[in-house]
Coordinates of C-alpha atoms in Angstrom, one line a residue:
X21 CA -29.6 55.0 -62.9
X22 CA -33.2 54.3 -64.4
X23 CA -34.6 56.5 -67.3
X24 CA -36.7 58.7 -65.0
X25 CA -33.4 59.7 -63.3
X26 CA -31.6 60.1 -66.5
X27 CA -34.2 62.5 -67.7
X28 CA -34.5 64.7 -64.3
X29 CA -30.4 64.6 -64.5
X30 CA -30.5 65.9 -68.5
X31 CA -33.2 68.8 -67.3
X32 CA -31.8 69.7 -63.8
X33 CA -28.2 70.0 -63.4
X34 CA -28.6 70.0 -59.7
X35 CA -29.8 66.6 -59.9
X36 CA -27.1 65.4 -62.0
X37 CA -24.6 66.8 -59.3
X38 CA -26.4 65.2 -56.6
X39 CA -26.4 61.8 -58.1
X40 CA -22.4 62.1 -59.0
X41 CA -22.0 62.9 -55.3
X42 CA -23.9 60.2 -53.7
X43 CA -22.5 57.8 -56.3
X44 CA -19.2 58.9 -55.0
X45 CA -20.2 58.4 -51.4
X46 CA -21.4 54.9 -51.9
X47 CA -18.0 54.3 -53.7
X48 CA -16.2 55.2 -50.5
X49 CA -18.6 53.2 -48.4
X50 CA -17.4 50.2 -50.6
X51 CA -13.8 51.2 -49.7
X52 CA -14.7 51.1 -46.1
X53 CA -16.5 47.8 -46.3
X54 CA -13.4 46.3 -47.7
X55 CA -11.2 47.9 -45.3
X56 CA -13.2 46.8 -42.1
X57 CA -14.0 43.4 -43.6
X58 CA -10.5 42.3 -43.9
X59 CA -9.4 43.6 -40.9
X60 CA -12.4 42.1 -38.7
X61 CA -10.9 38.7 -40.3
X62 CA -7.1 39.3 -39.5
X63 CA -7.2 37.3 -36.3
X64 CA -9.4 34.4 -38.1
X65 CA -6.6 34.4 -40.7
X66 CA -3.9 34.6 -38.1
X67 CA -5.2 31.4 -36.6
X68 CA -5.9 29.7 -39.9
X69 CA -2.4 30.4 -41.7
X70 CA -0.3 30.6 -38.4
X71 CA 0.8 34.2 -38.2
X72 CA 2.6 36.0 -35.5
X73 CA 1.4 39.7 -34.6
X74 CA 4.0 41.4 -37.2
X75 CA 3.1 38.9 -40.0
X76 CA -0.7 39.7 -39.2
X77 CA 0.1 43.2 -39.7
X78 CA 2.0 42.5 -43.0
X79 CA -1.2 40.8 -44.2
X80 CA -3.1 43.8 -43.2
X81 CA -0.5 46.2 -44.8
X82 CA -1.0 44.5 -48.2
X83 CA -4.6 45.6 -48.0
X84 CA -3.6 49.2 -47.7
X85 CA -0.1 50.1 -49.3
X86 CA -1.2 49.4 -53.0
X87 CA -3.8 51.9 -52.2
X88 CA -1.1 54.7 -52.9
X89 CA 0.2 52.9 -56.0
X90 CA -3.1 53.2 -57.7
X91 CA -4.1 56.6 -56.3
X92 CA -1.1 58.3 -57.4
X93 CA -0.5 56.4 -60.5
X94 CA -4.3 57.4 -61.5
X95 CA -3.8 60.8 -60.5
X96 CA -1.0 61.4 -63.2
X97 CA -3.2 60.3 -65.9
X98 CA -6.8 60.8 -64.6
X99 CA -7.5 64.2 -66.3
X100 CA -6.4 62.3 -69.6
X101 CA -8.4 59.1 -69.4
X102 CA -11.3 60.5 -67.2
X103 CA -13.0 60.1 -64.1
X104 CA -15.4 57.2 -65.6
X105 CA -12.5 55.0 -66.6
X106 CA -11.2 55.0 -63.0
X107 CA -14.6 54.3 -61.8
X108 CA -14.8 51.2 -64.3
X109 CA -11.3 50.0 -63.1
X110 CA -12.2 50.3 -59.3
X111 CA -15.4 48.3 -59.7
X112 CA -13.5 45.6 -61.5
X113 CA -10.9 45.4 -58.5
X114 CA -13.7 45.3 -56.1
X115 CA -15.3 42.2 -58.0
X116 CA -12.0 40.5 -58.3
X117 CA -11.6 40.6 -54.5
X118 CA -15.2 39.5 -53.9
X119 CA -14.5 36.3 -56.0
X120 CA -11.0 35.5 -55.0
X121 CA -11.8 36.0 -51.1
X122 CA -14.8 33.8 -51.3
X123 CA -12.9 31.2 -53.2
X124 CA -10.0 31.2 -50.6
X125 CA -12.5 30.0 -47.7
X126 CA -13.4 26.9 -49.9
X127 CA -9.7 26.2 -51.3
X128 CA -8.5 26.6 -47.5
X129 CA -10.2 23.5 -46.4
X130 CA -7.9 21.5 -48.5
X131 CA -5.0 23.7 -49.1
X132 CA -4.4 26.5 -46.7
X133 CA -1.2 27.6 -48.4
X134 CA -3.1 28.4 -51.6
X135 CA -5.8 29.9 -49.7
X136 CA -3.5 32.2 -48.1
X137 CA -2.0 33.2 -51.5
X138 CA -5.8 34.0 -52.8
X139 CA -6.4 36.4 -49.7
X140 CA -2.8 37.9 -50.0
X141 CA -3.1 38.7 -53.6
X142 CA -7.0 39.3 -53.6
X143 CA -6.3 41.9 -51.0
X144 CA -3.7 43.7 -53.1
X145 CA -6.4 44.0 -55.9
X146 CA -8.7 45.3 -53.5
X147 CA -6.4 47.9 -52.3
X148 CA -5.7 49.0 -55.9
X149 CA -9.3 49.4 -56.3
X150 CA -9.7 51.4 -53.2
X151 CA -7.0 53.9 -54.3
X152 CA -8.6 54.1 -57.6
X153 CA -12.0 55.0 -55.9
X154 CA -10.4 58.1 -54.1
X155 CA -8.3 58.9 -57.3
X156 CA -11.8 60.2 -59.0
X157 CA -14.0 60.9 -56.2
X158 CA -11.7 63.5 -54.4
X159 CA -10.8 65.7 -57.5
X160 CA -14.5 65.3 -58.6
X161 CA -16.1 66.6 -55.5
X162 CA -13.4 69.4 -55.0
X163 CA -14.3 70.3 -58.6
X164 CA -17.9 70.5 -58.1
X165 CA -17.7 72.3 -54.9
X166 CA -14.6 74.5 -55.8
X167 CA -15.5 77.4 -52.9
X168 CA -16.4 74.9 -50.1
X169 CA -13.9 72.2 -50.5
X170 CA -13.2 71.5 -46.8
X171 CA -17.0 71.2 -45.9
X172 CA -17.9 68.9 -48.7
X173 CA -14.8 66.7 -48.6
X174 CA -15.9 66.1 -44.9
X175 CA -19.2 65.0 -46.0
X176 CA -18.0 63.0 -48.7
X177 CA -15.9 61.2 -46.2
X178 CA -18.7 60.6 -44.3
X179 CA -19.0 57.6 -46.4
X180 CA -15.8 56.0 -44.6
X181 CA -17.3 55.6 -41.2
X182 CA -20.5 54.8 -42.5
X183 CA -19.2 51.7 -44.1
X184 CA -17.3 51.0 -40.9
X185 CA -20.6 51.1 -39.1
X186 CA -22.9 49.1 -41.1
X187 CA -20.0 46.4 -41.9
X188 CA -19.0 46.4 -38.2
X189 CA -22.5 45.8 -37.2
X190 CA -23.0 43.1 -39.8
X191 CA -19.9 41.4 -38.7
X192 CA -20.6 41.4 -35.0
X193 CA -24.3 40.4 -35.9
X194 CA -23.2 37.4 -37.9
X195 CA -20.7 36.2 -35.0
X196 CA -23.6 36.7 -32.5
X197 CA -26.4 35.0 -34.1
X198 CA -24.9 32.9 -36.8
X199 CA -21.5 31.8 -35.2
X200 CA -20.8 28.9 -37.5
X201 CA -21.3 31.2 -40.7
X202 CA -18.0 30.8 -43.1
X203 CA -16.0 33.7 -43.4
X204 CA -16.6 33.6 -46.9
X205 CA -19.8 35.3 -46.1
X206 CA -18.4 38.3 -44.5
X207 CA -15.9 38.7 -47.5
X208 CA -18.8 38.6 -50.2
X209 CA -20.6 41.4 -48.5
X210 CA -18.6 44.0 -50.2
X211 CA -20.3 42.9 -53.4
X212 CA -23.4 45.0 -52.5
X213 CA -22.2 48.6 -52.2
X214 CA -19.9 47.8 -55.2
X215 CA -22.6 46.9 -57.6
X216 CA -24.7 49.9 -56.2
X217 CA -22.4 52.6 -56.8
X218 CA -21.6 51.3 -60.3
X219 CA -25.3 51.2 -61.0
X220 CA -25.4 54.7 -59.8
X221 CA -22.4 56.2 -61.7
X222 CA -22.2 54.4 -65.0
X223 CA -24.8 56.4 -66.8
X224 CA -23.6 59.8 -65.7
X225 CA -21.5 62.4 -67.2
X226 CA -18.4 63.4 -65.3
X227 CA -17.3 66.9 -65.7
X228 CA -13.7 68.2 -66.4
X229 CA -11.2 68.8 -63.3
X230 CA -10.9 72.2 -61.7
X231 CA -7.3 72.2 -62.8
X232 CA -7.8 71.6 -66.5
X233 CA -10.9 73.8 -66.9
X234 CA -8.7 76.8 -65.4
X235 CA -6.1 76.1 -68.0
X236 CA -3.4 74.9 -65.5
X237 CA -0.9 73.2 -67.5
X238 CA 0.1 69.3 -66.7
X239 CA 3.9 70.4 -65.8
X240 CA 2.6 73.1 -63.2
X241 CA 0.5 70.4 -61.6
X242 CA 3.6 68.2 -61.2
X243 CA 5.6 71.3 -60.0
X244 CA 3.5 71.5 -57.0
X245 CA 4.6 68.1 -55.8
X246 CA 8.0 68.4 -57.0
X247 CA 11.3 66.3 -56.2
X248 CA 10.4 66.5 -52.7
X249 CA 7.2 64.5 -52.9
X250 CA 8.9 62.3 -55.5
X251 CA 11.5 61.5 -52.9
X252 CA 9.1 60.6 -50.1
X253 CA 6.9 58.1 -52.6
X254 CA 10.2 56.9 -53.7
X255 CA 11.7 55.7 -50.1
X256 CA 8.4 54.3 -49.2
X257 CA 7.7 52.4 -52.1
X258 CA 11.4 50.9 -52.3
X259 CA 10.9 49.6 -48.7
X260 CA 7.7 48.1 -49.6
X261 CA 9.2 46.4 -52.6
X262 CA 12.0 45.1 -50.6
X263 CA 9.7 43.2 -48.4
X264 CA 7.2 42.2 -50.9
X265 CA 10.2 40.5 -53.1
X266 CA 11.8 39.1 -49.7
X267 CA 8.5 37.3 -48.7
X268 CA 8.2 39.5 -45.7
X269 CA 11.8 38.9 -44.6
X270 CA 11.6 35.2 -44.8
X271 CA 13.8 34.9 -48.0
X272 CA 16.4 37.9 -47.5
X273 CA 17.6 39.9 -50.4
X274 CA 20.8 39.8 -51.9
X275 CA 22.9 43.1 -52.1
X276 CA 22.3 43.3 -55.7
X277 CA 18.7 42.9 -55.2
X278 CA 18.5 45.8 -52.6
X279 CA 20.7 48.2 -54.7
X280 CA 18.4 47.4 -57.6
X281 CA 15.4 48.5 -55.5
X282 CA 17.2 51.6 -54.6
X283 CA 18.1 52.2 -58.0
X284 CA 14.3 52.3 -59.1
X285 CA 13.6 54.8 -56.4
X286 CA 16.5 57.0 -57.5
X287 CA 15.4 56.7 -61.3
X288 CA 12.0 57.7 -60.3
X289 CA 13.1 60.9 -58.5
X290 CA 15.7 61.9 -61.2
X291 CA 13.0 61.5 -63.9
X292 CA 10.4 63.4 -61.9
X293 CA 13.1 66.2 -61.1
X294 CA 14.1 66.4 -64.7
X295 CA 10.8 67.0 -65.7
X296 CA 9.6 69.4 -63.1
X297 CA 13.1 71.3 -62.1
X298 CA 11.7 72.1 -58.8
X299 CA 11.9 70.8 -55.2
X300 CA 8.1 71.1 -54.9
X301 CA 5.8 73.4 -52.9
X302 CA 7.3 73.7 -49.3
X303 CA 4.0 73.9 -47.7
X304 CA 2.6 70.6 -49.4
X305 CA 5.8 68.7 -48.3
X306 CA 5.1 69.6 -44.9
X307 CA 1.4 68.7 -45.3
X308 CA 2.7 65.3 -46.8
X309 CA 5.1 64.4 -43.8
X310 CA 2.3 65.3 -41.4
X311 CA 0.1 63.0 -43.4
X312 CA 2.3 60.0 -42.2
X313 CA 1.5 60.0 -38.6
X314 CA -2.2 61.1 -39.2
X315 CA -2.9 58.1 -41.4
X316 CA -1.0 55.8 -38.9
X317 CA -3.2 57.4 -35.9
X318 CA -6.5 56.8 -37.6
X319 CA -6.3 54.1 -40.1
X320 CA -3.5 52.0 -38.3
X321 CA -5.4 52.3 -34.8
X322 CA -8.7 51.5 -36.5
X323 CA -7.2 48.5 -38.3
X324 CA -5.8 47.1 -35.1
X325 CA -8.3 48.2 -32.4
X326 CA -10.4 45.1 -32.5
X327 CA -7.7 42.9 -32.0
X328 CA -5.8 45.2 -29.4
X329 CA -9.0 45.5 -27.0
X330 CA -10.2 42.1 -27.5
X331 CA -9.4 41.0 -23.8
X332 CA -10.0 44.3 -22.3
X333 CA -13.5 44.5 -23.6
X334 CA -14.2 41.1 -21.9
X335 CA -14.8 42.9 -18.6
X336 CA -17.6 44.9 -20.1
X337 CA -19.1 41.9 -21.6
X338 CA -19.0 43.4 -25.2
X339 CA -17.5 42.8 -28.3
X340 CA -14.2 44.7 -29.3
X341 CA -15.6 45.5 -32.6
X342 CA -18.1 48.0 -30.9
X343 CA -15.2 50.5 -30.1
X344 CA -14.8 50.9 -34.0
X345 CA -18.6 50.9 -34.8
X346 CA -19.1 53.4 -31.9
X347 CA -16.0 55.6 -33.0
X348 CA -17.2 55.5 -36.7
X349 CA -20.6 56.4 -35.7
X350 CA -19.2 59.7 -34.1
X351 CA -17.4 60.4 -37.2
X352 CA -20.3 59.8 -39.3
X353 CA -22.3 62.5 -37.5
X354 CA -19.6 65.0 -36.8
X355 CA -18.4 65.0 -40.6
X356 CA -22.1 65.8 -41.8
X357 CA -21.7 68.9 -39.3
X358 CA -18.3 69.7 -40.6
X359 CA -19.4 73.1 -42.3
X360 CA -20.2 75.2 -39.3
X361 CA -17.5 73.7 -37.1
X362 CA -14.6 74.4 -39.9
X363 CA -16.1 77.9 -40.6
X364 CA -15.9 78.8 -36.6
X365 CA -12.4 77.3 -36.3
X366 CA -10.7 77.4 -39.5
X367 CA -9.3 73.9 -40.9
X368 CA -6.0 74.3 -39.0
X369 CA -7.8 74.9 -35.7
X370 CA -10.0 72.0 -36.3
X371 CA -6.8 69.7 -37.1
X372 CA -5.2 71.0 -33.8
X373 CA -7.9 70.3 -31.7
X374 CA -8.5 67.0 -33.1
X375 CA -4.7 65.9 -32.8
X376 CA -5.0 66.7 -29.1
X377 CA -8.2 64.8 -28.6
X378 CA -7.0 61.9 -30.4
X379 CA -3.7 61.7 -28.0
X380 CA -5.8 62.1 -25.0
X381 CA -8.0 59.4 -26.1
X382 CA -5.3 57.0 -27.2
X383 CA -3.9 57.4 -23.7
X384 CA -7.1 56.6 -21.8
X385 CA -7.7 53.7 -24.2
X386 CA -4.4 52.1 -23.2
X387 CA -5.4 51.8 -19.5
X388 CA -9.2 51.6 -19.7
X389 CA -11.3 48.6 -18.8
X390 CA -14.9 47.5 -18.9
X391 CA -17.5 50.1 -19.8
X392 CA -15.0 53.0 -19.1
X393 CA -13.5 52.1 -22.5
X394 CA -16.4 53.8 -24.1
X395 CA -15.4 57.1 -22.7
X396 CA -11.8 56.9 -23.9
X397 CA -13.0 55.9 -27.1
X398 CA -15.5 59.0 -27.4
X399 CA -12.1 61.4 -27.1
X400 CA -10.6 59.4 -29.8
X401 CA -13.5 59.1 -32.0
X402 CA -14.1 62.8 -32.0
X403 CA -10.2 63.3 -32.2
X404 CA -10.0 61.3 -35.6
X405 CA -13.3 62.6 -37.1
X406 CA -11.9 65.5 -39.0
X407 CA -8.2 64.3 -39.7
X408 CA -8.4 62.8 -43.2
X409 CA -11.0 64.9 -45.0
X410 CA -9.7 68.3 -43.6
X411 CA -6.2 67.5 -44.6
X412 CA -7.4 67.1 -48.1
X413 CA -9.3 70.2 -47.8
X414 CA -6.2 72.1 -46.9
X415 CA -4.2 70.7 -49.5
X416 CA -6.9 71.3 -52.1
X417 CA -7.4 74.8 -50.8
X418 CA -3.6 75.9 -50.6
X419 CA -2.3 73.8 -53.7
X420 CA -5.4 74.1 -56.1
X421 CA -2.7 74.1 -59.4
X422 CA -1.8 70.9 -58.2
X423 CA -5.1 69.2 -59.3
X424 CA -5.8 65.7 -58.8
X425 CA -2.1 64.8 -58.1
X426 CA -1.4 66.8 -54.8
X427 CA -5.1 66.1 -53.7
X428 CA -4.9 62.3 -54.2
X429 CA -0.9 62.0 -53.6
X430 CA -1.1 63.1 -49.8
X431 CA -3.9 60.5 -49.3
X432 CA -1.6 58.0 -51.2
X433 CA 1.5 58.6 -49.1
X434 CA -0.6 58.4 -46.1
X435 CA -1.8 54.9 -47.1
X436 CA 1.6 54.1 -48.1
X437 CA 2.9 55.2 -44.8
X438 CA 0.5 53.2 -43.0
X439 CA 0.6 50.0 -45.0
X440 CA 4.4 49.9 -45.3
X441 CA 5.5 51.2 -41.8
X442 CA 2.3 51.8 -39.7
X443 CA 0.4 48.4 -39.7
X444 CA 3.6 46.2 -39.1
X445 CA 5.1 48.9 -36.5
X446 CA 1.9 48.7 -34.3
X447 CA 1.9 44.9 -34.6
X448 CA 5.7 45.0 -33.5
X449 CA 4.8 47.3 -30.6
X450 CA 2.2 44.9 -29.6
X451 CA 4.8 42.2 -29.8
X452 CA 7.1 44.2 -27.8
X453 CA 4.6 45.1 -25.1
X454 CA 3.9 41.3 -24.7
X455 CA 7.4 40.4 -24.1
X456 CA 7.7 43.0 -21.3
X457 CA 4.7 41.8 -19.7
X458 CA 5.7 38.4 -19.5
X459 CA 9.1 39.5 -18.3
X460 CA 7.6 41.6 -15.7
X461 CA 5.3 39.0 -14.3
X462 CA 6.1 37.3 -11.0
X463 CA 5.7 33.5 -12.7
X464 CA 8.5 34.1 -15.3
X465 CA 10.8 35.8 -12.9
X466 CA 10.5 32.6 -10.9
X467 CA 11.8 30.6 -13.8
X468 CA 15.7 31.2 -14.4
X469 CA 15.7 30.0 -17.8
X470 CA 13.0 32.8 -19.1
X471 CA 14.3 36.0 -17.5
X472 CA 17.7 37.4 -17.3
X473 CA 18.8 40.5 -16.1
X474 CA 14.9 41.7 -16.5
X475 CA 14.9 40.7 -20.0
X476 CA 12.8 37.9 -21.4
X477 CA 15.2 35.1 -22.8
X478 CA 12.6 33.0 -24.6
X479 CA 12.5 35.5 -27.8
X480 CA 13.0 35.5 -31.6
X481 CA 14.5 38.7 -33.4
X482 CA 12.9 39.5 -36.7
X483 CA 13.0 42.3 -39.1
X484 CA 10.3 43.8 -41.4
X485 CA 10.8 46.2 -44.5
X486 CA 14.5 46.1 -43.6
X487 CA 13.7 48.9 -41.3
X488 CA 11.5 47.6 -38.3
X489 CA 13.4 45.3 -36.1
X490 CA 11.4 43.6 -33.2
X491 CA 11.1 40.6 -31.1
X492 CA 8.5 38.1 -30.7
X493 CA 8.1 35.4 -27.9
X494 CA 9.7 31.8 -28.8
X495 CA 6.9 29.8 -28.1
X496 CA 8.7 26.3 -28.3
X497 CA 11.2 27.6 -25.8
X498 CA 8.5 29.1 -23.6
X499 CA 6.2 26.2 -23.5
X500 CA 9.4 23.9 -22.5
X501 CA 10.2 26.0 -19.6
X502 CA 6.9 26.0 -18.4
X503 CA 6.1 22.4 -18.9
X504 CA 6.7 21.4 -15.1
X505 CA 5.0 24.8 -13.7
X506 CA 1.3 24.9 -15.0
X507 CA 0.3 27.6 -12.4
X508 CA 3.1 29.8 -13.8
X509 CA 1.8 29.0 -17.3
X510 CA -1.5 30.1 -16.5
X511 CA -0.4 33.5 -14.9
X512 CA 1.9 34.1 -18.0
X513 CA -1.2 33.6 -20.3
X514 CA -3.2 36.0 -18.5
X515 CA -0.3 38.6 -18.7
X516 CA -0.1 38.0 -22.5
X517 CA -3.8 38.7 -23.0
X518 CA -3.8 42.3 -21.6
X519 CA -0.4 43.2 -22.9
X520 CA -1.3 44.6 -26.4
X521 CA -3.4 47.4 -24.9
X522 CA -0.4 49.3 -23.7
X523 CA 0.5 49.7 -27.3
X524 CA -2.0 52.3 -27.6
X525 CA -0.1 54.5 -25.3
X526 CA 3.0 54.5 -27.5
X527 CA 0.7 55.3 -30.4
X528 CA -0.2 58.5 -28.7
X529 CA 3.0 59.8 -29.9
X530 CA 1.8 60.2 -33.4
X531 CA -1.2 62.4 -32.8
X532 CA 1.2 64.7 -30.4
X533 CA 3.6 65.0 -33.6
X534 CA 0.7 66.2 -35.5
X535 CA -0.3 68.6 -32.5
X536 CA 3.1 70.2 -32.8
X537 CA 3.0 70.5 -36.6
X538 CA -0.5 72.2 -36.9
X539 CA 0.5 74.8 -34.1
X540 CA 3.6 75.6 -36.1
X541 CA 1.2 75.9 -39.4
X542 CA -1.1 78.1 -37.5
X543 CA 1.8 80.5 -36.5
X544 CA 2.9 80.4 -39.9
X545 CA -0.5 81.4 -41.4
X546 CA -0.9 84.1 -38.8
X547 CA 2.5 85.7 -39.7
X548 CA 1.1 85.7 -43.3
X549 CA -2.4 87.6 -42.5
X550 CA -4.4 84.5 -41.8
X551 CA -5.5 81.3 -43.4
X552 CA -6.9 82.1 -46.8
X553 CA -8.1 79.4 -49.6
X554 CA -6.2 79.9 -53.2
X555 CA -9.2 80.1 -55.7
X556 CA -8.7 79.0 -59.4
X557 CA -10.9 80.9 -61.9
X558 CA -13.2 78.2 -63.2
X559 CA -16.5 78.9 -64.9
X560 CA -19.6 77.0 -64.0
X561 CA -20.8 74.3 -66.0
X562 CA -23.9 72.1 -66.3
X563 CA -22.2 69.1 -64.2
X564 CA -20.4 71.6 -61.7
X565 CA -23.3 74.0 -60.3
X566 CA -21.2 75.0 -57.4
X567 CA -23.4 77.9 -55.8
X568 CA -26.9 76.3 -56.1
X569 CA -25.8 73.1 -54.9
X570 CA -23.5 73.9 -52.1
X571 CA -25.4 76.6 -50.4
X572 CA -23.9 78.1 -47.2
X573 CA -21.3 80.7 -46.8
X574 CA -18.2 80.5 -49.1
X575 CA -16.1 81.8 -46.2
X576 CA -12.3 82.1 -46.7
X577 CA -11.6 79.4 -44.2
X578 CA -13.7 76.9 -46.5

């Protein structure tokens, strides 16, 4: 921020608030750059490092689940260390990923294994930085706009699809016009918005949180989350630790190691329970559970969509990445219009309609081809638009005493769920669909060594996170069985190409679960007289000029 901006901000509180908001917006764009940048490169890295679909899902997941660790841990201390400290940590992490990601490309020319480690560990640091961004931007915006949280959290989270659109166009453009450009260039793009948000925010004063200003104690904040919330985090974290220290299942853990990780989880829950002495807010725990399929529906699908639809989009003659760009553009526009929509339908009404549209959209995407894909993608894009920020708005409106912890913990659990279970599970769905497609092909049925009792024999059994059991095709056995049948090999290859698209039909189950939950919540609130936001009494301040900056109507549903 230059001297003129400093002077304006010191004189005009509204200018200061606007700079804070848009700095947070650009910070979220940076996390989106990191997300889509990595996931557009998953197939490239899969080929370079010889990874199967579920292993690629694991590499995708390491860029997601650490988000939960940083957002939850920072939420526990952010009111003490301050939002600006969190911003500094996030910027440092983004710079580390920029350097290690670029370095991995050049190291990989000579040492692919070391290059993979740089990508893997750099992705972990990047995910920690992404979580740290959300740890400060969500409570900061909820504090500045305490009477219109859902509206302004939706506008803030338009930064996510904005980054997806920009980065998606850049990646597709580089691939189209500069096909020989090293992937290091694509990784390095994240540095641009990272430097921008740091420059915008480094000279600004950050307000205290709504919870602190209202005098709600630290213990009261933790009690909103309670033992139930801690238990959910512990289960997901223990599963992730087991996978992390078993190198993705390639080095099985001993019984002592497994019980050791379980003991860590039990100790976490016990310590949290001893301090809070409460199971937590029942409504919050329901919202936390719903957030898990929500995150898988939005983040998991977005992460895999380019890879899943790659062969299907060939018929239409366009890059599969345009599906992500297109649906993200829909999100970008609609999130800026969230205020009137939420005001008319209520947050739960919006979420219910969104879940229905997302389920229908995924169902149609699983069977569409050519340009018809864009019609199905429109339904899915509209459906996923309001999921994440509206859920944050509901949590912040219904559990304001939970402050930064409840607001950020639900995001953290969503990311932990999709990184730990969602991404690998979607990869496993694709692997299983591939096996089904090969087994059902006439070419495979004509080879007795390949199919027995309708089941493909050339498979390997694998496990991820000690929970997800799946199969992959045994490539060596498959190729040896088809060595003398080139025509059969060509038919099977074609069946494999289109098989992963069917996984989207399986994934429609997640928004259907959400639909049932939201209908139940609407019935619950109607029995209590309707949805009403809980407000804490917080005085206005120079960096939290709520009424003037927000405008509009502070309706009960917002």
